[in-house]
Coordinates of C-alpha atoms in Angstrom, one line a residue:
Chain A
M16 CA -25.4 -8.6 40.0
T17 CA -29.1 -9.1 40.1
G18 CA -31.6 -7.9 42.7
R19 CA -35.0 -6.8 43.5
A20 CA -35.8 -3.0 43.4
W21 CA -37.1 -1.1 46.3
T22 CA -38.4 2.3 45.1
F23 CA -38.5 5.6 47.0
G24 CA -39.4 9.2 46.1
E25 CA -37.4 12.4 45.8
N26 CA -35.2 14.0 48.5
I27 CA -34.8 10.9 50.7
D28 CA -32.8 12.5 53.5
T29 CA -30.2 11.2 55.9
D30 CA -32.6 11.5 58.8
A31 CA -34.8 9.0 57.1
L32 CA -31.9 6.7 56.2
A33 CA -30.1 6.9 59.6
P34 CA -32.7 8.4 62.1
G35 CA -31.0 10.7 64.8
K36 CA -32.7 9.0 67.6
Y37 CA -30.9 5.8 66.9
M38 CA -27.5 7.4 66.0
R39 CA -25.9 6.7 69.3
L40 CA -26.5 2.9 68.9
P41 CA -24.1 0.6 67.1
V42 CA -24.6 1.0 63.4
A43 CA -25.8 -2.7 63.0
E44 CA -28.7 -1.8 65.3
L45 CA -29.3 1.6 63.6
A46 CA -29.5 -0.2 60.3
Q47 CA -32.6 -2.1 61.4
H48 CA -34.4 1.4 61.5
C49 CA -33.2 2.5 58.1
L50 CA -36.0 4.3 56.2
E51 CA -38.6 3.1 58.8
G52 CA -40.4 6.5 58.6
V53 CA -40.8 6.1 54.9
D54 CA -41.4 2.4 54.4
P55 CA -41.4 0.3 57.6
D56 CA -41.4 -2.9 55.5
F57 CA -38.0 -2.0 54.0
A58 CA -35.4 -2.9 56.6
P59 CA -37.1 -6.1 57.8
N60 CA -37.6 -7.5 54.3
V61 CA -34.8 -6.2 52.1
K62 CA -32.5 -9.1 50.9
P63 CA -28.8 -9.1 50.1
G64 CA -28.3 -8.1 46.5
D65 CA -31.5 -5.9 46.4
V66 CA -31.2 -2.4 45.0
V67 CA -32.6 0.9 46.3
V68 CA -34.1 3.2 43.6
G69 CA -34.7 6.8 44.6
G70 CA -35.9 10.1 43.1
R71 CA -33.6 13.0 42.6
N72 CA -31.3 14.4 45.3
F73 CA -31.0 11.1 47.2
G74 CA -29.2 11.3 50.5
L75 CA -29.5 15.0 51.2
G76 CA -28.8 16.3 54.7
S77 CA -26.2 15.3 57.2
S78 CA -22.7 14.0 56.5
R79 CA -23.4 11.0 58.7
E80 CA -21.9 8.1 56.9
Q81 CA -24.2 5.7 58.7
A82 CA -26.9 6.7 56.1
A83 CA -25.0 4.8 53.4
E84 CA -23.6 2.3 55.8
A85 CA -27.1 1.2 57.0
L86 CA -27.9 0.3 53.3
K87 CA -24.6 -1.6 53.0
I88 CA -25.2 -3.5 56.2
L89 CA -28.7 -4.5 55.0
G90 CA -27.1 -6.0 51.9
V91 CA -28.2 -3.4 49.4
A92 CA -26.0 -3.9 46.3
A93 CA -26.4 -0.4 44.8
V94 CA -28.4 2.8 45.0
I95 CA -29.8 4.1 41.7
A96 CA -31.2 7.7 41.4
P97 CA -31.4 10.6 38.8
S98 CA -29.1 12.6 41.2
F99 CA -27.5 12.3 44.6
A100 CA -26.5 14.8 47.4
G101 CA -22.8 15.2 47.2
I102 CA -21.7 14.0 50.6
F103 CA -23.9 10.9 50.5
Y104 CA -22.5 10.1 47.1
R105 CA -18.9 10.1 48.3
N106 CA -19.8 8.2 51.5
A107 CA -21.4 5.5 49.5
F108 CA -18.4 4.9 47.3
N109 CA -16.0 5.2 50.3
L110 CA -17.9 2.2 51.8
G111 CA -17.8 0.3 48.5
L112 CA -21.5 0.9 47.8
P113 CA -22.1 2.0 44.2
A114 CA -24.4 5.1 43.8
L115 CA -25.5 5.2 40.1
I116 CA -26.7 8.3 38.4
C117 CA -29.5 7.2 36.1
P118 CA -31.8 9.8 34.5
D119 CA -34.5 7.1 33.9
A120 CA -34.5 5.5 37.3
G121 CA -38.1 6.5 37.7
R122 CA -39.2 3.9 35.2
I123 CA -38.1 1.1 37.6
T124 CA -41.0 -0.1 39.6
A125 CA -41.0 -1.8 43.0
G126 CA -40.2 -5.4 42.9
D127 CA -38.6 -5.4 39.4
R128 CA -35.5 -7.6 39.1
V129 CA -32.6 -5.5 38.0
T130 CA -29.2 -6.6 36.7
L131 CA -26.3 -4.2 36.8
D132 CA -23.1 -4.0 34.7
L133 CA -21.0 -1.4 36.4
E134 CA -18.2 -1.4 34.0
A135 CA -20.5 -1.0 31.0
G136 CA -22.8 1.5 32.7
V137 CA -25.9 -0.6 31.8
L138 CA -28.9 -1.6 33.9
R139 CA -31.1 -4.4 32.6
N140 CA -34.6 -4.5 34.0
E141 CA -35.3 -8.3 33.7
T142 CA -39.0 -7.9 34.8
Q143 CA -39.8 -5.2 32.1
G144 CA -37.4 -6.6 29.5
T145 CA -35.7 -3.2 29.1
T146 CA -32.3 -1.7 29.5
M147 CA -31.2 1.8 30.5
A148 CA -27.9 3.6 30.8
F149 CA -26.4 5.1 33.9
R150 CA -23.5 7.5 34.0
P151 CA -20.3 5.5 33.6
L152 CA -18.1 5.6 36.7
P153 CA -14.8 7.5 36.5
D154 CA -11.8 5.3 37.5
V155 CA -11.4 6.8 40.9
L156 CA -15.0 5.6 41.8
L157 CA -14.8 2.3 40.0
N158 CA -11.5 1.5 41.8
L159 CA -13.2 2.2 45.2
V160 CA -16.0 -0.3 44.3
R161 CA -13.5 -2.9 43.1
R162 CA -11.4 -2.6 46.2
G163 CA -14.4 -2.5 48.5
G164 CA -14.1 1.0 49.7
L165 CA -11.6 3.7 50.7
L166 CA -10.2 1.9 53.8
A167 CA -9.4 -1.2 51.8
H168 CA -7.9 1.0 49.1
L169 CA -5.7 2.8 51.7
Q170 CA -4.6 -0.5 53.2
M171 CA -3.5 -1.8 49.9
T172 CA -1.8 1.5 49.0
R173 CA 0.2 1.4 52.3
M174 CA 1.1 -2.3 51.7
E175 CA 2.3 -1.5 48.2
K176 CA 4.4 1.5 49.5
S177 CA 6.0 -0.6 52.3
A178 CA 6.6 -3.6 50.0
Chain B
M29 CA 0.3 32.6 44.2
A30 CA 1.1 31.7 40.6
T31 CA -0.6 33.9 38.0
S32 CA -1.7 32.8 34.6
G33 CA -3.8 34.0 31.8
T34 CA -6.8 31.9 32.7
P35 CA -9.4 33.7 34.8
M36 CA -10.5 31.6 37.8
T37 CA -13.2 31.7 40.4
L38 CA -12.4 32.0 44.1
A39 CA -13.1 28.3 44.5
E40 CA -10.8 27.3 41.7
K41 CA -8.0 29.6 43.0
I42 CA -8.1 27.9 46.4
I43 CA -8.2 24.4 45.0
A44 CA -5.4 25.1 42.6
R45 CA -3.3 26.5 45.4
A46 CA -4.1 23.4 47.6
S47 CA -3.4 21.0 44.8
G48 CA -0.1 22.6 43.8
L49 CA -1.3 23.5 40.4
D50 CA -1.3 26.8 38.5
V51 CA -4.7 26.3 37.0
V52 CA -7.6 24.0 37.6
R53 CA -10.8 23.8 35.6
P54 CA -14.3 22.6 36.7
G55 CA -14.5 18.8 36.2
D56 CA -10.8 18.2 36.8
I57 CA -10.2 15.5 39.4
V58 CA -7.4 16.7 41.6
T59 CA -5.8 15.8 45.0
A60 CA -5.6 18.6 47.4
R61 CA -3.5 19.1 50.5
V62 CA -5.7 19.8 53.5
D63 CA -4.9 22.9 55.7
L64 CA -7.3 22.0 58.5
A65 CA -9.5 19.0 59.3
M66 CA -12.4 19.5 61.7
M67 CA -14.3 16.7 63.4
H68 CA -16.9 16.4 66.1
D69 CA -17.9 13.7 68.6
S70 CA -20.4 12.1 66.4
G71 CA -18.7 11.6 63.1
G72 CA -15.2 11.9 64.6
P73 CA -13.3 9.7 67.0
R74 CA -15.9 7.0 67.6
R75 CA -15.9 6.4 63.8
V76 CA -12.4 7.3 62.7
G77 CA -10.6 5.9 65.7
P78 CA -11.3 2.2 64.8
M79 CA -10.4 3.0 61.1
L80 CA -7.0 4.4 62.1
K81 CA -6.4 1.3 64.2
K82 CA -7.3 -1.0 61.4
L83 CA -4.9 0.8 59.1
G84 CA -2.2 0.9 61.8
A85 CA -1.7 4.6 60.8
E86 CA -1.0 7.8 62.6
I87 CA -2.4 11.2 62.0
W88 CA -0.4 13.0 59.3
D89 CA -0.1 16.2 61.3
P90 CA -2.1 16.5 64.6
S91 CA -1.5 20.3 64.6
K92 CA -3.9 20.5 61.7
I93 CA -6.7 18.7 63.5
A94 CA -9.6 20.4 65.3
L95 CA -11.9 18.3 67.4
V96 CA -15.1 19.7 68.9
I97 CA -17.5 18.0 71.4
D98 CA -20.9 19.4 70.5
H99 CA -23.3 16.7 69.4
Y100 CA -24.0 14.2 72.3
L101 CA -24.5 17.0 74.9
P102 CA -26.0 16.8 77.4
A103 CA -24.7 13.2 77.8
D104 CA -27.7 11.9 79.6
N105 CA -27.5 8.2 78.6
P106 CA -24.7 5.5 78.6
E107 CA -24.1 5.5 74.8
S108 CA -23.7 9.3 74.7
I109 CA -21.3 9.2 77.7
E110 CA -19.2 6.6 75.9
I111 CA -19.1 8.5 72.6
I112 CA -17.9 11.6 74.4
Q113 CA -15.3 9.7 76.3
K114 CA -13.9 8.3 73.1
A115 CA -13.5 11.8 71.8
R116 CA -11.8 13.0 74.9
D117 CA -9.4 9.9 74.9
F118 CA -8.7 10.4 71.2
A119 CA -7.8 14.1 71.7
V120 CA -5.1 13.1 74.2
E121 CA -3.8 9.9 72.5
Q122 CA -3.6 11.6 69.1
K123 CA -2.2 14.9 70.4
V124 CA -5.0 16.8 68.6
G125 CA -3.9 20.3 68.0
Q126 CA -7.2 22.1 68.6
F127 CA -9.6 20.5 71.1
F128 CA -12.7 22.2 72.2
D129 CA -14.8 20.3 74.8
S130 CA -18.3 21.4 75.4
E131 CA -17.6 25.0 74.4
G132 CA -20.1 25.3 71.6
I133 CA -20.9 24.0 68.1
C134 CA -17.9 23.4 65.8
H135 CA -19.0 25.9 63.1
A136 CA -19.3 28.7 65.6
V137 CA -16.2 27.8 67.6
L138 CA -13.6 27.5 64.9
P139 CA -14.0 31.1 63.6
Q140 CA -14.0 32.5 67.1
R141 CA -10.4 31.1 67.4
G142 CA -9.2 32.6 64.2
L143 CA -8.8 29.1 62.6
V144 CA -10.8 29.8 59.5
R145 CA -9.1 32.2 57.1
P146 CA -9.3 33.3 53.4
G147 CA -7.7 30.9 50.9
M148 CA -7.7 27.9 53.3
F149 CA -8.7 24.4 52.1
I150 CA -10.6 22.8 54.9
V151 CA -12.6 19.6 55.4
G152 CA -15.2 19.2 58.1
G153 CA -16.8 16.0 59.3
D154 CA -20.2 17.7 59.3
S155 CA -22.6 18.8 56.5
H156 CA -22.7 22.4 57.7
S157 CA -19.0 22.8 57.0
P158 CA -19.7 25.2 54.2
T159 CA -20.0 27.8 57.0
G160 CA -16.3 28.4 56.7
G161 CA -16.9 29.7 53.3
A162 CA -18.1 32.9 54.9
Y163 CA -14.4 33.6 55.5
G164 CA -13.3 32.9 52.0
A165 CA -12.1 29.4 52.8
F166 CA -13.0 26.4 50.6
M167 CA -14.6 24.3 53.5
F168 CA -16.8 21.3 52.8
G169 CA -18.4 18.4 54.6
V170 CA -17.2 14.8 54.4
G171 CA -18.2 11.5 56.1
A172 CA -16.0 9.5 58.4
T173 CA -14.2 7.3 55.9
D174 CA -13.2 10.4 53.8
M175 CA -12.0 11.9 57.1
A176 CA -10.0 8.8 57.9
G177 CA -8.3 9.2 54.5
V178 CA -7.5 12.8 55.3
L179 CA -6.1 11.9 58.7
V180 CA -3.7 9.4 57.2
T181 CA -2.6 11.1 54.1
G182 CA -3.3 14.8 54.6
E183 CA -4.9 14.8 51.2
I184 CA -8.4 14.3 49.6
W185 CA -9.4 13.9 46.0
L186 CA -12.2 16.0 44.6
E187 CA -13.8 17.0 41.3
V188 CA -13.2 20.8 40.9
P189 CA -16.7 22.3 41.1
H190 CA -18.2 24.9 38.9
T191 CA -19.2 28.1 40.5
I192 CA -22.8 29.3 40.9
R193 CA -22.9 33.0 41.6
I194 CA -25.8 34.4 43.6
E195 CA -26.0 38.1 43.9
W196 CA -28.3 40.1 46.2
T197 CA -28.7 43.7 45.3
G198 CA -30.3 46.4 47.4
K199 CA -30.8 46.4 51.2
L200 CA -32.6 44.0 53.4
G201 CA -35.5 45.6 55.1
Q202 CA -35.9 45.8 58.9
G203 CA -36.7 42.5 60.5
L204 CA -35.1 40.6 57.6
S205 CA -32.0 38.4 57.9
A206 CA -29.6 36.0 56.2
K207 CA -32.0 33.2 57.3
D208 CA -34.8 34.7 55.2
I209 CA -32.4 34.9 52.2
M210 CA -31.5 31.2 52.5
L211 CA -35.1 29.9 53.0
F212 CA -36.1 31.9 49.9
L213 CA -33.2 30.4 47.9
C214 CA -33.9 26.9 49.0
T215 CA -37.4 27.2 47.7
K216 CA -36.5 29.2 44.6
L217 CA -33.6 26.9 43.5
G218 CA -34.5 23.7 45.4
M219 CA -32.5 21.6 47.8
D220 CA -30.3 20.4 44.9
G221 CA -30.1 23.9 43.4
G222 CA -26.5 24.1 44.5
K223 CA -25.8 20.9 42.4
Y224 CA -22.9 20.1 44.7
Q225 CA -21.0 22.9 43.1
A226 CA -19.4 26.0 44.7
V227 CA -21.9 28.7 45.5
E228 CA -20.5 32.2 45.8
Y229 CA -22.6 35.0 47.4
A230 CA -22.1 38.6 46.5
G231 CA -23.8 42.0 46.1
E232 CA -24.6 45.0 48.1
A233 CA -26.9 43.1 50.6
I234 CA -24.3 40.5 51.3
S235 CA -21.4 43.0 51.8
A236 CA -23.6 44.8 54.3
L237 CA -24.0 41.7 56.5
P238 CA -21.9 41.2 59.7
M239 CA -19.7 38.2 59.8
Q240 CA -22.1 35.9 61.7
E241 CA -24.9 36.7 59.3
R242 CA -22.6 35.8 56.5
M243 CA -21.9 32.5 58.3
T244 CA -25.7 31.7 58.3
L245 CA -25.7 32.2 54.5
S246 CA -22.7 29.9 53.9
N247 CA -24.0 27.4 56.5
M248 CA -27.3 26.9 54.8
T249 CA -25.5 26.2 51.5
A250 CA -25.8 22.7 52.8
E251 CA -29.6 22.9 52.5
L252 CA -29.2 24.4 49.0
G253 CA -27.1 21.4 48.0
G254 CA -23.9 23.2 47.3
Q255 CA -20.5 21.8 48.2
T256 CA -19.3 25.1 49.8
G257 CA -20.7 28.6 50.1
L258 CA -18.1 31.2 49.5
I259 CA -18.1 34.9 50.2
A260 CA -15.0 36.8 49.1
P261 CA -13.2 38.4 52.0
D262 CA -13.3 42.1 52.6
S263 CA -12.3 44.4 55.4
I264 CA -15.1 43.0 57.7
T265 CA -13.7 39.5 57.3
A266 CA -10.2 40.7 58.0
A267 CA -11.3 42.6 61.1
S268 CA -13.2 39.5 62.4
I269 CA -10.2 37.3 62.0
A270 CA -7.8 39.7 63.7
A271 CA -10.3 40.2 66.5
A272 CA -10.3 36.4 67.0
G273 CA -6.5 36.3 67.2
G274 CA -6.0 35.0 63.7
D275 CA -3.8 36.5 61.0
P276 CA -5.7 37.7 57.9
T277 CA -2.6 38.8 56.0
G278 CA -3.0 38.4 52.3
W279 CA -6.8 38.3 52.2
E280 CA -7.0 40.8 49.4
A281 CA -5.7 38.1 46.9
W282 CA -8.7 35.8 47.5
H283 CA -11.4 36.7 45.1
G284 CA -12.7 35.5 41.7
D285 CA -11.2 36.9 38.5
V286 CA -13.2 39.1 36.2
G287 CA -14.3 36.9 33.3
A288 CA -14.0 33.6 35.2
E289 CA -16.5 31.1 33.9
L290 CA -19.7 30.6 36.0
L291 CA -22.2 27.7 35.7
E292 CA -25.0 30.0 36.7
S293 CA -25.6 33.5 37.8
H294 CA -28.6 34.6 39.7
I295 CA -29.6 38.1 40.8
F296 CA -32.2 38.9 43.5
D297 CA -33.4 42.1 45.1
A298 CA -33.0 42.1 48.9
S299 CA -35.3 45.1 49.4
S300 CA -38.3 43.2 48.1
L301 CA -37.8 40.1 50.3
S302 CA -40.4 39.4 53.0
P303 CA -39.8 37.2 56.1
Q304 CA -39.8 33.6 55.1
V305 CA -41.2 30.6 56.9
A306 CA -40.6 27.0 55.8
L307 CA -43.5 24.6 56.4
P308 CA -42.8 21.0 57.6
H309 CA -40.9 19.0 56.5
S310 CA -38.4 20.9 54.2
P311 CA -36.5 24.1 54.1
A312 CA -37.6 24.2 50.4
N313 CA -41.3 24.7 51.6
S314 CA -40.7 28.3 52.4
Q315 CA -43.3 31.1 51.8
D316 CA -43.8 34.7 52.6
I317 CA -44.9 34.9 56.2
A318 CA -48.3 36.3 55.3
K319 CA -49.2 32.8 54.2
T320 CA -48.2 31.0 57.4
A321 CA -48.9 33.7 60.0
G322 CA -51.5 32.5 62.6
V323 CA -50.5 28.9 62.9
G324 CA -50.4 28.1 66.6
I325 CA -47.1 26.9 68.2
D326 CA -46.1 25.0 71.3
V327 CA -42.4 25.6 71.1
A328 CA -40.1 28.4 69.8
Y329 CA -36.6 27.2 69.5
I330 CA -33.5 29.4 69.1
G331 CA -30.6 27.1 68.6
A332 CA -27.9 25.6 66.4
C333 CA -24.9 26.8 64.3
T334 CA -27.5 28.3 61.9
G335 CA -29.6 30.1 64.4
A336 CA -28.1 30.8 67.9
K337 CA -24.9 32.8 67.4
L338 CA -24.6 36.2 69.1
A339 CA -26.0 37.9 66.0
D340 CA -29.0 35.6 66.1
M341 CA -29.6 36.2 69.8
R342 CA -29.4 40.0 69.3
M343 CA -32.1 39.7 66.5
A344 CA -34.3 37.7 68.9
A345 CA -33.7 40.2 71.7
D346 CA -34.7 43.2 69.5
V347 CA -38.1 41.7 69.2
L348 CA -38.5 40.2 72.7
K349 CA -37.4 43.3 74.6
G350 CA -40.1 44.2 77.0
H351 CA -42.3 41.2 76.1
R352 CA -43.1 37.8 77.6
V353 CA -43.7 34.6 75.7
A354 CA -47.3 33.6 75.3
E355 CA -48.8 31.3 77.9
G356 CA -48.3 27.7 77.0
V357 CA -45.4 28.4 74.6
S358 CA -41.9 27.2 75.6
L359 CA -39.1 29.4 74.3
M360 CA -35.9 27.4 74.3
L361 CA -32.4 28.9 73.8
A362 CA -29.3 26.9 73.1
P363 CA -26.6 29.5 72.4
A364 CA -24.2 28.3 69.7
S365 CA -21.1 28.8 71.8
I366 CA -20.1 29.7 75.4
R367 CA -18.2 32.8 74.1
D368 CA -21.4 34.0 72.3
Q369 CA -23.4 33.4 75.4
R370 CA -20.9 35.2 77.6
Q371 CA -20.9 38.2 75.3
A372 CA -24.7 38.1 75.2
E373 CA -24.8 38.1 78.9
A374 CA -22.3 41.0 79.2
E375 CA -24.1 43.3 76.9
G376 CA -27.6 42.5 78.2
T377 CA -28.9 40.5 75.3
L378 CA -29.1 37.3 77.3
G379 CA -31.0 39.1 80.1
V380 CA -33.7 40.3 77.6
L381 CA -34.2 36.7 76.4
I382 CA -34.3 35.2 79.9
D383 CA -36.7 38.0 81.1
A384 CA -38.9 37.2 78.2
G385 CA -39.1 33.6 79.5
A386 CA -36.4 31.7 77.5
Q387 CA -35.1 28.5 79.0
L388 CA -31.4 28.2 78.6
L389 CA -30.0 24.9 77.2
P390 CA -26.3 23.7 76.8
N391 CA -24.0 25.2 74.1
A392 CA -24.5 22.3 71.8
C393 CA -26.3 21.0 68.7
G394 CA -29.1 19.9 71.0
I395 CA -32.5 19.4 69.5
C396 CA -31.4 20.3 66.0
A397 CA -29.2 17.2 65.7
G398 CA -31.9 15.2 67.6
Y399 CA -29.3 12.8 69.0
G400 CA -30.1 13.2 72.7
S401 CA -33.1 12.6 74.9
A402 CA -34.3 16.2 74.4
R403 CA -36.6 15.9 71.4
F404 CA -40.0 17.3 70.5
G405 CA -42.8 15.0 71.6
E406 CA -45.8 13.7 69.7
N407 CA -47.9 16.3 67.8
V408 CA -45.7 19.2 69.0
T409 CA -45.7 22.2 66.7
A410 CA -42.5 24.3 66.8
I411 CA -40.9 27.1 65.0
S412 CA -37.2 27.0 64.9
T413 CA -34.2 29.1 63.9
T414 CA -32.4 25.9 62.8
A415 CA -31.6 24.7 59.3
R416 CA -33.5 21.5 58.7
N417 CA -37.1 20.4 59.5
F418 CA -37.0 17.0 58.0
K419 CA -39.7 14.6 59.3
G420 CA -38.6 13.0 62.6
R421 CA -35.2 14.9 62.8
M422 CA -36.0 17.1 65.9
G423 CA -38.7 14.9 67.4
A424 CA -41.5 12.5 67.0
D425 CA -42.6 11.8 63.4
S426 CA -45.9 13.5 64.3
S427 CA -44.1 16.7 65.4
K428 CA -44.2 19.6 63.0
V429 CA -41.3 22.0 62.7
F430 CA -41.5 25.4 60.9
L431 CA -38.3 27.3 60.2
G432 CA -37.9 31.0 60.4
S433 CA -35.4 33.7 61.2
P434 CA -34.5 34.6 64.9
Y435 CA -36.8 37.7 64.5
T436 CA -39.7 35.6 63.3
V437 CA -39.2 32.9 66.0
A438 CA -39.1 35.5 68.7
A439 CA -42.3 37.3 67.4
S440 CA -44.0 33.9 67.2
A441 CA -43.1 33.1 70.8
I442 CA -44.7 36.4 71.9
A443 CA -47.9 35.8 69.9
G444 CA -48.2 32.1 70.5
R445 CA -48.6 31.6 66.8
I446 CA -46.5 32.2 63.8
A447 CA -46.1 36.0 63.5
D448 CA -44.5 38.7 61.4
P449 CA -41.7 40.3 63.4
R450 CA -41.8 43.6 61.7
P451 CA -44.6 45.2 63.8
F452 CA -42.5 44.5 66.9
L453 CA -39.5 46.4 65.5
V454 CA -41.2 49.6 64.4
G455 CA -39.3 52.5 65.8
G456 CA -37.0 50.0 67.7
A457 CA -33.5 48.9 67.3
S458 CA -32.1 47.6 64.0

């Protein structure tokens, strides 16, 4: 997959990703306000296949799954950061959104075209002509991405059991 | 419990027990049986209800589900009313074993019912779920899809965390509290200092804390970035559970072994800690109060699971007794549970707060969650007993929220500016 990079700083919190004042709305509407307090151009302009690049501790704060789901609804293909807050990390994979731990994420600049190879754990920056490694995904997470999230995984497991 | 030659931490012992294994090591990926699954109206039924339908699945054991309505209160708009109705319908349809409707915030309510006990493995659909760690339970927060998985299977996978031990020696001074400890730690270690590992608090200053103060420590492990925040149970824990109608039997077994491997070990001296205040917009922006004292405030907020339990209201009352809040300052009080509020009323604590000018708000997450109509307006400056002061969380993006202990928030309400509580306590109660 190849997409354009949107870059953000450290400690992007769940109130920035899924602002509380919109939490009572349907998640598709909430998604239109994703990160509006940090970069108001993001939600209106992000394209399917784009990637979000953050600083360390991306997704800290609430357990609200809408923080990851908003990105997914906007078409974000992956989130790349040196580290993630634990609950956000699980939520992202449970929704089939890869969260990739990449110590060198800070070298990606806004607008770079980035290609990801999830199985190999390699990110190619087409704009800069460089590659960087991200931490390879353990099977449990790779399977969640392959199956499109935990619900789809549970559905398949239940079908396998009843078959 | 199976014994073995390998020393384990408290977190590892609980996970091993829940996973049916004799020994687990940090980094192992295991599947654990869940003893209790806690949800609230926001991350619960409105989210997991449609997921269960899609799966055509039933809850594995409704008696092990706790559902608490605490986030969308007061329900003063059509969306909030619908969200709460979904939770009420779900409780009936799914025969939820433990349902608490508008009785307080989940993290405060569960322990009051004796539902959180040493050695339990508990998932909570809320980031402040580490609060249960104060009782020696491995309790951690999950999102809605993880919760749906638990509801269907009764299990959850996890990577066994390392343990980070944080010891506080000495005694906290007068006017100091668990909140000051946590604001200090967030700044010292960072909001990712917990590394999504198990944090275990210990030492003389921790053992001296009453149960609800221990809960504040464990609660803010969320802000420290830990998966859970454990305190090994002792006679105070056991007495608290028994008083709540729970059975603490066997609590003595739940402690880490001597020689268990730790990822990090930190030691701090409680006696040298000053009251801490976090500047906007992060709990990790904390400083000694001398550096922030004097900043003018519009609102003093005593609320949330972090900062409006009975113990928190008592601290505020110690400072506010015989005082009125400064002119132009609103003191808002949202007691964390109806039981805490009733006890505060019976013993006179609530009267002190009301006499000082506190406005009483519902027993709910309120402005801390920021989900309702009640939010801080443009350019409002507030000091709050809550856990998070992220930009825009509790109000307009232009509002500024400082965080402090109940003592500090109370003193600031009287002064109309951020103020050191210690002068108000000289010669007074604890």
